[in-house]
Amino acid sequence: MEDIRPLISPNSGRFLDQLRLHIRQNGLAYRTEQTYLHWVKRFIRFHGRKHPKDLCMTDVEVFLSHLAEQRSCSTNTQRIALNALVYLYKRFMGLDIGNLAFKPAQGARRIPVVYSREEISAILAHLRGAHRLQVELMYGSGLRKAELLSLRVKDIDFGSNNIFVRGGKGNKDRTTMLPLRLIPALKHQIAHVERLHAQDIIDGYGEVYLPDALNRKYPSAAKETAWQFLFPSTKIGKDPRSGVLRRHHLHPSALSKQIRQAVLAAKVHKPAKSHSFRHSFATHLLESGYDLRTIQELLGHSDISTTEIYTHVVNRGGKGVLSPADSLFA
């Protein structure tokens, strides 16, 4: 249940606890909270565990330059660290940070790992049951792994053939397509969830985790089938906030393990990454002639430039250029 925010007393005097509370009051996603806390802690440790109020903007510049020069971090990593420290000083501490001068990271933007259609089929052939359905959804709907595992029964709309993604990256909601060929498997999975939930109720459990606001607004929703996770864990666990024993969603590591084994068995000589199925979704849509704006909306990208990376991996660079080697006589 690592994706459940731990409770923090509003009366806590700890600096990092107050920073966490400030992040939550501003409505940032839990993953953003975790990322910002990670970089703030690294910044503090880098400067000999000095309190941020005893450090200045020069210290921020030195740390960011260190990431580029000594740690050889990517441009994106340095940007994330910068965002965390800007939030710390400007939004949380209310200080004017001015224009920061630091050594920019030189790491080039990496082209995403994409599986071909044949490789997707080969990988799926080595997956069974719920794990196969999970990978088919990431590829067929463009879901991130965290979005997939956070799906509730109610998020699958067979009437409109939509999947509702709640609180995706950037804490944004969106809809994406529901592949028609997956409808029978999804109905079978929902029937499994219904049976499991009914047994949990009998055993004295059956109350799923809901964010605080929803729990207060819909006090009985936690025991309704609609709110149960589409891919529940095989075990009952203790909620770190309340101590209540409940069934959460499948742990991300379980899916990652299955993907690694399937990619190896399929003899696909590319990194075994769950995110590559999302990359493949976008790339194959682009190859099929769909426009970037449509793909951007399905993926939930805020900036079209993020989606444009896929133009670099479509067949023949998206320009229909034929290699001179392909015109040689045998």
mmCIF file of N, CA and C in Angstrom, residues 123-249:
data_model
loop_
_atom_site.group_PDB
_atom_site.id
_atom_site.type_symbol
_atom_site.label_atom_id
_atom_site.label_comp_id
_atom_site.label_asym_id
_atom_site.label_seq_id
_atom_site.Cartn_x
_atom_site.Cartn_y
_atom_site.Cartn_z
ATOM 1 N N ILE A 123 5.104 -11.562 -26.696
ATOM 2 C CA ILE A 123 5.124 -11.368 -25.236
ATOM 3 C C ILE A 123 3.800 -11.821 -24.625
ATOM 4 N N LEU A 124 2.688 -11.444 -25.250
ATOM 5 C CA LEU A 124 1.373 -11.817 -24.739
ATOM 6 C C LEU A 124 1.191 -13.333 -24.720
ATOM 7 N N ALA A 125 1.813 -14.020 -25.662
ATOM 8 C CA ALA A 125 1.689 -15.475 -25.733
ATOM 9 C C ALA A 125 2.267 -16.160 -24.506
ATOM 10 N N HIS A 126 3.106 -15.444 -23.753
ATOM 11 C CA HIS A 126 3.730 -16.018 -22.560
ATOM 12 C C HIS A 126 3.125 -15.451 -21.274
ATOM 13 N N LEU A 127 1.965 -14.835 -21.377
ATOM 14 C CA LEU A 127 1.254 -14.318 -20.209
ATOM 15 C C LEU A 127 -0.104 -14.987 -20.110
ATOM 16 N N ARG A 128 -0.606 -15.133 -18.903
ATOM 17 C CA ARG A 128 -1.882 -15.792 -18.679
ATOM 18 C C ARG A 128 -2.750 -14.975 -17.720
ATOM 19 N N GLY A 129 -4.045 -15.176 -17.813
ATOM 20 C CA GLY A 129 -4.994 -14.628 -16.856
ATOM 21 C C GLY A 129 -4.940 -13.127 -16.712
ATOM 22 N N ALA A 130 -5.005 -12.674 -15.454
ATOM 23 C CA ALA A 130 -5.069 -11.233 -15.168
ATOM 24 C C ALA A 130 -3.825 -10.501 -15.648
ATOM 25 N N HIS A 131 -2.659 -11.140 -15.578
ATOM 26 C CA HIS A 131 -1.430 -10.464 -16.010
ATOM 27 C C HIS A 131 -1.456 -10.191 -17.519
ATOM 28 N N ARG A 132 -1.987 -11.115 -18.279
ATOM 29 C CA ARG A 132 -2.121 -10.872 -19.722
ATOM 30 C C ARG A 132 -3.084 -9.712 -19.970
ATOM 31 N N LEU A 133 -4.195 -9.694 -19.265
ATOM 32 C CA LEU A 133 -5.170 -8.615 -19.424
ATOM 33 C C LEU A 133 -4.557 -7.267 -19.058
ATOM 34 N N GLN A 134 -3.739 -7.231 -18.020
ATOM 35 C CA GLN A 134 -3.096 -5.985 -17.607
ATOM 36 C C GLN A 134 -2.188 -5.446 -18.713
ATOM 37 N N VAL A 135 -1.387 -6.318 -19.302
ATOM 38 C CA VAL A 135 -0.485 -5.880 -20.370
ATOM 39 C C VAL A 135 -1.286 -5.471 -21.609
ATOM 40 N N GLU A 136 -2.353 -6.206 -21.912
ATOM 41 C CA GLU A 136 -3.197 -5.851 -23.054
ATOM 42 C C GLU A 136 -3.832 -4.482 -22.850
ATOM 43 N N LEU A 137 -4.168 -4.134 -21.621
ATOM 44 C CA LEU A 137 -4.754 -2.817 -21.338
ATOM 45 C C LEU A 137 -3.716 -1.707 -21.467
ATOM 46 N N MET A 138 -2.497 -1.957 -20.999
ATOM 47 C CA MET A 138 -1.455 -0.934 -21.147
ATOM 48 C C MET A 138 -1.170 -0.675 -22.614
ATOM 49 N N TYR A 139 -1.130 -1.746 -23.407
ATOM 50 C CA TYR A 139 -0.874 -1.589 -24.840
ATOM 51 C C TYR A 139 -2.108 -1.089 -25.583
ATOM 52 N N GLY A 140 -3.283 -1.602 -25.241
ATOM 53 C CA GLY A 140 -4.495 -1.265 -25.974
ATOM 54 C C GLY A 140 -5.131 0.051 -25.577
ATOM 55 N N SER A 141 -4.760 0.590 -24.401
ATOM 56 C CA SER A 141 -5.371 1.834 -23.918
ATOM 57 C C SER A 141 -4.357 2.914 -23.582
ATOM 58 N N GLY A 142 -3.065 2.582 -23.614
ATOM 59 C CA GLY A 142 -2.030 3.585 -23.330
ATOM 60 C C GLY A 142 -1.909 3.935 -21.869
ATOM 61 N N LEU A 143 -2.247 3.003 -20.990
ATOM 62 C CA LEU A 143 -2.216 3.278 -19.554
ATOM 63 C C LEU A 143 -0.807 3.154 -18.985
ATOM 64 N N ARG A 144 -0.475 4.023 -18.041
ATOM 65 C CA ARG A 144 0.718 3.832 -17.233
ATOM 66 C C ARG A 144 0.443 2.692 -16.239
ATOM 67 N N LYS A 145 1.504 2.078 -15.718
ATOM 68 C CA LYS A 145 1.319 0.971 -14.784
ATOM 69 C C LYS A 145 0.552 1.410 -13.545
ATOM 70 N N ALA A 146 0.893 2.567 -12.994
ATOM 71 C CA ALA A 146 0.204 3.045 -11.796
ATOM 72 C C ALA A 146 -1.274 3.319 -12.076
ATOM 73 N N GLU A 147 -1.562 3.852 -13.278
ATOM 74 C CA GLU A 147 -2.957 4.113 -13.651
ATOM 75 C C GLU A 147 -3.728 2.808 -13.788
ATOM 76 N N LEU A 148 -3.091 1.814 -14.391
ATOM 77 C CA LEU A 148 -3.721 0.511 -14.570
ATOM 78 C C LEU A 148 -4.096 -0.099 -13.221
ATOM 79 N N LEU A 149 -3.142 -0.124 -12.301
ATOM 80 C CA LEU A 149 -3.372 -0.777 -11.019
ATOM 81 C C LEU A 149 -4.344 0.005 -10.134
ATOM 82 N N SER A 150 -4.515 1.290 -10.409
ATOM 83 C CA SER A 150 -5.441 2.112 -9.621
ATOM 84 C C SER A 150 -6.876 2.062 -10.142
ATOM 85 N N LEU A 151 -7.108 1.375 -11.261
ATOM 86 C CA LEU A 151 -8.460 1.295 -11.822
ATOM 87 C C LEU A 151 -9.418 0.623 -10.840
ATOM 88 N N ARG A 152 -10.627 1.178 -10.748
ATOM 89 C CA ARG A 152 -11.706 0.579 -9.964
ATOM 90 C C ARG A 152 -12.713 -0.029 -10.950
ATOM 91 N N VAL A 153 -13.558 -0.897 -10.447
ATOM 92 C CA VAL A 153 -14.563 -1.537 -11.299
ATOM 93 C C VAL A 153 -15.390 -0.488 -12.036
ATOM 94 N N LYS A 154 -15.753 0.592 -11.359
ATOM 95 C CA LYS A 154 -16.612 1.624 -11.937
ATOM 96 C C LYS A 154 -15.937 2.406 -13.063
ATOM 97 N N ASP A 155 -14.604 2.284 -13.188
ATOM 98 C CA ASP A 155 -13.882 3.047 -14.206
ATOM 99 C C ASP A 155 -13.957 2.411 -15.592
ATOM 100 N N ILE A 156 -14.525 1.218 -15.675
ATOM 101 C CA ILE A 156 -14.692 0.547 -16.964
ATOM 102 C C ILE A 156 -16.130 0.775 -17.427
ATOM 103 N N ASP A 157 -16.291 1.538 -18.500
ATOM 104 C CA ASP A 157 -17.618 1.881 -19.006
ATOM 105 C C ASP A 157 -17.868 1.135 -20.319
ATOM 106 N N PHE A 158 -18.607 0.037 -20.207
ATOM 107 C CA PHE A 158 -18.887 -0.762 -21.401
ATOM 108 C C PHE A 158 -19.882 -0.066 -22.329
ATOM 109 N N GLY A 159 -20.687 0.839 -21.788
ATOM 110 C CA GLY A 159 -21.670 1.537 -22.611
ATOM 111 C C GLY A 159 -21.043 2.460 -23.626
ATOM 112 N N SER A 160 -20.020 3.198 -23.189
ATOM 113 C CA SER A 160 -19.352 4.158 -24.087
ATOM 114 C C SER A 160 -18.018 3.648 -24.600
ATOM 115 N N ASN A 161 -17.620 2.448 -24.141
ATOM 116 C CA ASN A 161 -16.312 1.879 -24.487
ATOM 117 C C ASN A 161 -15.173 2.815 -24.101
ATOM 118 N N ASN A 162 -15.280 3.338 -22.889
ATOM 119 C CA ASN A 162 -14.257 4.223 -22.351
ATOM 120 C C ASN A 162 -13.682 3.645 -21.064
ATOM 121 N N ILE A 163 -12.426 3.999 -20.804
ATOM 122 C CA ILE A 163 -11.808 3.736 -19.506
ATOM 123 C C ILE A 163 -11.539 5.093 -18.872
ATOM 124 N N PHE A 164 -12.003 5.278 -17.645
ATOM 125 C CA PHE A 164 -11.812 6.536 -16.935
ATOM 126 C C PHE A 164 -10.574 6.431 -16.046
ATOM 127 N N VAL A 165 -9.610 7.291 -16.308
ATOM 128 C CA VAL A 165 -8.376 7.325 -15.529
ATOM 129 C C VAL A 165 -8.509 8.439 -14.507
ATOM 130 N N ARG A 166 -8.514 8.076 -13.234
ATOM 131 C CA ARG A 166 -8.698 9.067 -12.162
ATOM 132 C C ARG A 166 -7.352 9.404 -11.525
ATOM 133 N N GLY A 167 -7.071 10.688 -11.407
ATOM 134 C CA GLY A 167 -5.847 11.117 -10.734
ATOM 135 C C GLY A 167 -4.591 10.566 -11.366
ATOM 136 N N GLY A 168 -4.496 10.664 -12.699
ATOM 137 C CA GLY A 168 -3.294 10.207 -13.393
ATOM 138 C C GLY A 168 -2.123 11.141 -13.109
ATOM 139 N N LYS A 169 -1.081 11.054 -13.938
ATOM 140 C CA LYS A 169 0.089 11.897 -13.726
ATOM 141 C C LYS A 169 -0.319 13.366 -13.735
ATOM 142 N N GLY A 170 0.194 14.114 -12.757
ATOM 143 C CA GLY A 170 -0.225 15.506 -12.619
ATOM 144 C C GLY A 170 -1.563 15.625 -11.930
ATOM 145 N N ASN A 171 -2.043 14.507 -11.360
ATOM 146 C CA ASN A 171 -3.323 14.461 -10.639
ATOM 147 C C ASN A 171 -4.497 14.837 -11.535
ATOM 148 N N LYS A 172 -4.391 14.462 -12.839
ATOM 149 C CA LYS A 172 -5.429 14.805 -13.803
ATOM 150 C C LYS A 172 -6.287 13.584 -14.130
ATOM 151 N N ASP A 173 -7.564 13.841 -14.404
ATOM 152 C CA ASP A 173 -8.463 12.791 -14.886
ATOM 153 C C ASP A 173 -8.519 12.853 -16.406
ATOM 154 N N ARG A 174 -8.747 11.690 -17.029
ATOM 155 C CA ARG A 174 -8.929 11.663 -18.481
ATOM 156 C C ARG A 174 -9.673 10.376 -18.843
ATOM 157 N N THR A 175 -10.079 10.285 -20.097
ATOM 158 C CA THR A 175 -10.653 9.038 -20.608
ATOM 159 C C THR A 175 -9.755 8.522 -21.718
ATOM 160 N N THR A 176 -9.744 7.226 -21.875
ATOM 161 C CA THR A 176 -9.032 6.614 -22.987
ATOM 162 C C THR A 176 -9.889 5.472 -23.517
ATOM 163 N N MET A 177 -9.484 4.917 -24.632
ATOM 164 C CA MET A 177 -10.304 3.907 -25.297
ATOM 165 C C MET A 177 -10.289 2.568 -24.559
ATOM 166 N N LEU A 178 -11.416 1.881 -24.662
ATOM 167 C CA LEU A 178 -11.530 0.518 -24.157
ATOM 168 C C LEU A 178 -11.506 -0.414 -25.374
ATOM 169 N N PRO A 179 -10.443 -1.192 -25.545
ATOM 170 C CA PRO A 179 -10.376 -2.094 -26.709
ATOM 171 C C PRO A 179 -11.535 -3.089 -26.705
ATOM 172 N N LEU A 180 -12.257 -3.160 -27.804
ATOM 173 C CA LEU A 180 -13.453 -4.006 -27.867
ATOM 174 C C LEU A 180 -13.131 -5.480 -27.650
ATOM 175 N N ARG A 181 -11.979 -5.922 -28.119
ATOM 176 C CA ARG A 181 -11.634 -7.335 -27.983
ATOM 177 C C ARG A 181 -11.364 -7.735 -26.534
ATOM 178 N N LEU A 182 -11.182 -6.743 -25.649
ATOM 179 C CA LEU A 182 -10.902 -7.049 -24.249
ATOM 180 C C LEU A 182 -12.166 -7.070 -23.384
ATOM 181 N N ILE A 183 -13.316 -6.742 -23.975
ATOM 182 C CA ILE A 183 -14.555 -6.684 -23.186
ATOM 183 C C ILE A 183 -14.870 -8.017 -22.507
ATOM 184 N N PRO A 184 -14.814 -9.175 -23.196
ATOM 185 C CA PRO A 184 -15.101 -10.439 -22.498
ATOM 186 C C PRO A 184 -14.155 -10.697 -21.330
ATOM 187 N N ALA A 185 -12.857 -10.429 -21.527
ATOM 188 C CA ALA A 185 -11.883 -10.652 -20.453
ATOM 189 C C ALA A 185 -12.120 -9.704 -19.285
ATOM 190 N N LEU A 186 -12.505 -8.462 -19.581
ATOM 191 C CA LEU A 186 -12.778 -7.494 -18.515
ATOM 192 C C LEU A 186 -14.020 -7.887 -17.724
ATOM 193 N N LYS A 187 -15.040 -8.370 -18.403
ATOM 194 C CA LYS A 187 -16.246 -8.817 -17.696
ATOM 195 C C LYS A 187 -15.940 -10.029 -16.817
ATOM 196 N N HIS A 188 -15.071 -10.897 -17.306
ATOM 197 C CA HIS A 188 -14.650 -12.054 -16.515
ATOM 198 C C HIS A 188 -13.871 -11.604 -15.279
ATOM 199 N N GLN A 189 -13.006 -10.599 -15.447
ATOM 200 C CA GLN A 189 -12.222 -10.084 -14.324
ATOM 201 C C GLN A 189 -13.127 -9.411 -13.295
ATOM 202 N N ILE A 190 -14.117 -8.665 -13.755
ATOM 203 C CA ILE A 190 -15.042 -8.006 -12.834
ATOM 204 C C ILE A 190 -15.861 -9.041 -12.066
ATOM 205 N N ALA A 191 -16.239 -10.137 -12.728
ATOM 206 C CA ALA A 191 -16.961 -11.218 -12.042
ATOM 207 C C ALA A 191 -16.082 -11.827 -10.954
ATOM 208 N N HIS A 192 -14.783 -11.946 -11.236
ATOM 209 C CA HIS A 192 -13.838 -12.452 -10.220
ATOM 210 C C HIS A 192 -13.772 -11.502 -9.031
ATOM 211 N N VAL A 193 -13.715 -10.195 -9.304
ATOM 212 C CA VAL A 193 -13.672 -9.199 -8.230
ATOM 213 C C VAL A 193 -14.943 -9.280 -7.381
ATOM 214 N N GLU A 194 -16.080 -9.457 -8.022
ATOM 215 C CA GLU A 194 -17.355 -9.554 -7.294
ATOM 216 C C GLU A 194 -17.356 -10.753 -6.344
ATOM 217 N N ARG A 195 -16.868 -11.887 -6.821
ATOM 218 C CA ARG A 195 -16.819 -13.085 -5.972
ATOM 219 C C ARG A 195 -15.850 -12.894 -4.810
ATOM 220 N N LEU A 196 -14.693 -12.328 -5.104
ATOM 221 C CA LEU A 196 -13.681 -12.096 -4.068
ATOM 222 C C LEU A 196 -14.183 -11.105 -3.027
ATOM 223 N N HIS A 197 -14.840 -10.058 -3.504
ATOM 224 C CA HIS A 197 -15.365 -9.034 -2.593
ATOM 225 C C HIS A 197 -16.470 -9.609 -1.701
ATOM 226 N N ALA A 198 -17.330 -10.438 -2.288
ATOM 227 C CA ALA A 198 -18.403 -11.056 -1.504
ATOM 228 C C ALA A 198 -17.828 -11.926 -0.391
ATOM 229 N N GLN A 199 -16.746 -12.653 -0.699
ATOM 230 C CA GLN A 199 -16.110 -13.488 0.322
ATOM 231 C C GLN A 199 -15.438 -12.626 1.395
ATOM 232 N N ASP A 200 -14.827 -11.510 0.968
ATOM 233 C CA ASP A 200 -14.202 -10.600 1.933
ATOM 234 C C ASP A 200 -15.236 -10.045 2.908
ATOM 235 N N ILE A 201 -16.428 -9.731 2.417
ATOM 236 C CA ILE A 201 -17.502 -9.239 3.275
ATOM 237 C C ILE A 201 -17.863 -10.306 4.311
ATOM 238 N N ILE A 202 -17.977 -11.533 3.847
ATOM 239 C CA ILE A 202 -18.303 -12.641 4.755
ATOM 240 C C ILE A 202 -17.212 -12.799 5.822
ATOM 241 N N ASP A 203 -15.947 -12.606 5.413
ATOM 242 C CA ASP A 203 -14.817 -12.775 6.328
ATOM 243 C C ASP A 203 -14.584 -11.568 7.224
ATOM 244 N N GLY A 204 -15.412 -10.532 7.056
ATOM 245 C CA GLY A 204 -15.283 -9.353 7.924
ATOM 246 C C GLY A 204 -14.421 -8.248 7.368
ATOM 247 N N TYR A 205 -14.073 -8.326 6.096
ATOM 248 C CA TYR A 205 -13.268 -7.279 5.456
ATOM 249 C C TYR A 205 -14.145 -6.564 4.414
ATOM 250 N N GLY A 206 -13.605 -6.364 3.212
ATOM 251 C CA GLY A 206 -14.418 -5.840 2.111
ATOM 252 C C GLY A 206 -14.503 -4.333 2.016
ATOM 253 N N GLU A 207 -13.779 -3.616 2.878
ATOM 254 C CA GLU A 207 -13.811 -2.149 2.820
ATOM 255 C C GLU A 207 -12.538 -1.666 2.151
ATOM 256 N N VAL A 208 -12.649 -1.185 0.917
ATOM 257 C CA VAL A 208 -11.487 -0.786 0.145
ATOM 258 C C VAL A 208 -11.032 0.612 0.540
ATOM 259 N N TYR A 209 -9.768 0.927 0.260
ATOM 260 C CA TYR A 209 -9.241 2.260 0.555
ATOM 261 C C TYR A 209 -9.861 3.300 -0.369
ATOM 262 N N LEU A 210 -10.288 4.422 0.222
ATOM 263 C CA LEU A 210 -10.734 5.593 -0.531
ATOM 264 C C LEU A 210 -10.004 6.816 0.000
ATOM 265 N N PRO A 211 -9.646 7.754 -0.863
ATOM 266 C CA PRO A 211 -9.067 9.007 -0.367
ATOM 267 C C PRO A 211 -10.020 9.669 0.622
ATOM 268 N N ASP A 212 -9.463 10.448 1.544
ATOM 269 C CA ASP A 212 -10.251 11.019 2.640
ATOM 270 C C ASP A 212 -11.508 11.746 2.196
ATOM 271 N N ALA A 213 -11.371 12.596 1.163
ATOM 272 C CA ALA A 213 -12.522 13.393 0.731
ATOM 273 C C ALA A 213 -13.661 12.502 0.260
ATOM 274 N N LEU A 214 -13.331 11.447 -0.497
ATOM 275 C CA LEU A 214 -14.359 10.535 -0.990
ATOM 276 C C LEU A 214 -14.951 9.716 0.149
ATOM 277 N N ASN A 215 -14.121 9.340 1.097
ATOM 278 C CA ASN A 215 -14.596 8.547 2.226
ATOM 279 C C ASN A 215 -15.602 9.324 3.059
ATOM 280 N N ARG A 216 -15.383 10.626 3.163
ATOM 281 C CA ARG A 216 -16.322 11.466 3.925
ATOM 282 C C ARG A 216 -17.593 11.731 3.118
ATOM 283 N N LYS A 217 -17.425 11.901 1.798
ATOM 284 C CA LYS A 217 -18.579 12.219 0.954
ATOM 285 C C LYS A 217 -19.472 11.011 0.731
ATOM 286 N N TYR A 218 -18.840 9.844 0.574
ATOM 287 C CA TYR A 218 -19.592 8.603 0.338
ATOM 288 C C TYR A 218 -19.192 7.567 1.384
ATOM 289 N N PRO A 219 -19.696 7.689 2.587
ATOM 290 C CA PRO A 219 -19.256 6.818 3.693
ATOM 291 C C PRO A 219 -19.499 5.331 3.471
ATOM 292 N N SER A 220 -20.470 4.973 2.623
ATOM 293 C CA SER A 220 -20.752 3.554 2.397
ATOM 294 C C SER A 220 -20.089 3.012 1.131
ATOM 295 N N ALA A 221 -19.425 3.892 0.375
ATOM 296 C CA ALA A 221 -18.866 3.497 -0.923
ATOM 297 C C ALA A 221 -17.758 2.462 -0.793
ATOM 298 N N ALA A 222 -17.004 2.504 0.299
ATOM 299 C CA ALA A 222 -15.842 1.626 0.449
ATOM 300 C C ALA A 222 -16.201 0.148 0.406
ATOM 301 N N LYS A 223 -17.468 -0.170 0.692
ATOM 302 C CA LYS A 223 -17.878 -1.582 0.673
ATOM 303 C C LYS A 223 -18.675 -1.944 -0.570
ATOM 304 N N GLU A 224 -18.808 -0.984 -1.491
ATOM 305 C CA GLU A 224 -19.540 -1.260 -2.723
ATOM 306 C C GLU A 224 -18.609 -1.887 -3.761
ATOM 307 N N THR A 225 -19.144 -2.808 -4.546
ATOM 308 C CA THR A 225 -18.346 -3.487 -5.568
ATOM 309 C C THR A 225 -17.767 -2.495 -6.571
ATOM 310 N N ALA A 226 -18.518 -1.457 -6.914
ATOM 311 C CA ALA A 226 -18.075 -0.491 -7.925
ATOM 312 C C ALA A 226 -16.743 0.160 -7.570
ATOM 313 N N TRP A 227 -16.474 0.304 -6.270
ATOM 314 C CA TRP A 227 -15.260 0.995 -5.841
ATOM 315 C C TRP A 227 -14.080 0.053 -5.616
ATOM 316 N N GLN A 228 -14.303 -1.247 -5.753
ATOM 317 C CA GLN A 228 -13.198 -2.195 -5.558
ATOM 318 C C GLN A 228 -12.202 -2.079 -6.706
ATOM 319 N N PHE A 229 -10.950 -2.376 -6.413
ATOM 320 C CA PHE A 229 -9.917 -2.317 -7.451
ATOM 321 C C PHE A 229 -10.160 -3.403 -8.490
ATOM 322 N N LEU A 230 -9.928 -3.060 -9.755
ATOM 323 C CA LEU A 230 -10.128 -4.002 -10.850
ATOM 324 C C LEU A 230 -9.145 -5.165 -10.757
ATOM 325 N N PHE A 231 -7.941 -4.879 -10.259
ATOM 326 C CA PHE A 231 -6.927 -5.918 -10.102
ATOM 327 C C PHE A 231 -6.498 -5.974 -8.629
ATOM 328 N N PRO A 232 -7.294 -6.644 -7.805
ATOM 329 C CA PRO A 232 -7.019 -6.672 -6.370
ATOM 330 C C PRO A 232 -5.826 -7.537 -6.007
ATOM 331 N N SER A 233 -5.237 -7.220 -4.875
ATOM 332 C CA SER A 233 -4.139 -8.016 -4.342
ATOM 333 C C SER A 233 -4.641 -9.396 -3.941
ATOM 334 N N THR A 234 -3.742 -10.344 -3.911
ATOM 335 C CA THR A 234 -4.119 -11.694 -3.474
ATOM 336 C C THR A 234 -4.182 -11.796 -1.954
ATOM 337 N N LYS A 235 -3.693 -10.763 -1.260
ATOM 338 C CA LYS A 235 -3.636 -10.810 0.197
ATOM 339 C C LYS A 235 -4.303 -9.588 0.834
ATOM 340 N N ILE A 236 -4.769 -9.777 2.054
ATOM 341 C CA ILE A 236 -5.281 -8.680 2.859
ATOM 342 C C ILE A 236 -4.098 -8.005 3.542
ATOM 343 N N GLY A 237 -4.095 -6.672 3.581
ATOM 344 C CA GLY A 237 -3.005 -5.936 4.219
ATOM 345 C C GLY A 237 -3.523 -4.856 5.152
ATOM 346 N N LYS A 238 -2.613 -4.303 5.931
ATOM 347 C CA LYS A 238 -2.990 -3.259 6.897
ATOM 348 C C LYS A 238 -2.802 -1.879 6.286
ATOM 349 N N ASP A 239 -3.860 -1.085 6.327
ATOM 350 C CA ASP A 239 -3.813 0.292 5.841
ATOM 351 C C ASP A 239 -2.880 1.096 6.749
ATOM 352 N N PRO A 240 -1.813 1.728 6.189
ATOM 353 C CA PRO A 240 -0.868 2.478 7.028
ATOM 354 C C PRO A 240 -1.478 3.712 7.685
ATOM 355 N N ARG A 241 -2.603 4.190 7.172
ATOM 356 C CA ARG A 241 -3.239 5.374 7.759
ATOM 357 C C ARG A 241 -4.113 5.011 8.947
ATOM 358 N N SER A 242 -4.982 4.009 8.738
ATOM 359 C CA SER A 242 -5.991 3.703 9.746
ATOM 360 C C SER A 242 -5.729 2.417 10.515
ATOM 361 N N GLY A 243 -4.845 1.560 9.960
ATOM 362 C CA GLY A 243 -4.616 0.271 10.598
ATOM 363 C C GLY A 243 -5.666 -0.764 10.250
ATOM 364 N N VAL A 244 -6.654 -0.373 9.424
ATOM 365 C CA VAL A 244 -7.732 -1.283 9.029
ATOM 366 C C VAL A 244 -7.185 -2.330 8.060
ATOM 367 N N LEU A 245 -7.595 -3.584 8.258
ATOM 368 C CA LEU A 245 -7.209 -4.643 7.343
ATOM 369 C C LEU A 245 -8.116 -4.586 6.122
ATOM 370 N N ARG A 246 -7.521 -4.502 4.945
ATOM 371 C CA ARG A 246 -8.308 -4.369 3.728
ATOM 372 C C ARG A 246 -7.527 -4.934 2.538
ATOM 373 N N ARG A 247 -8.220 -5.130 1.424
ATOM 374 C CA ARG A 247 -7.584 -5.615 0.201
ATOM 375 C C ARG A 247 -7.286 -4.433 -0.718
ATOM 376 N N HIS A 248 -6.013 -4.236 -1.010
ATOM 377 C CA HIS A 248 -5.592 -3.142 -1.883
ATOM 378 C C HIS A 248 -5.452 -3.697 -3.308
ATOM 379 N N HIS A 249 -4.874 -2.907 -4.203
ATOM 380 C CA HIS A 249 -4.659 -3.416 -5.557
ATOM 381 C C HIS A 249 -3.367 -4.233 -5.619
#
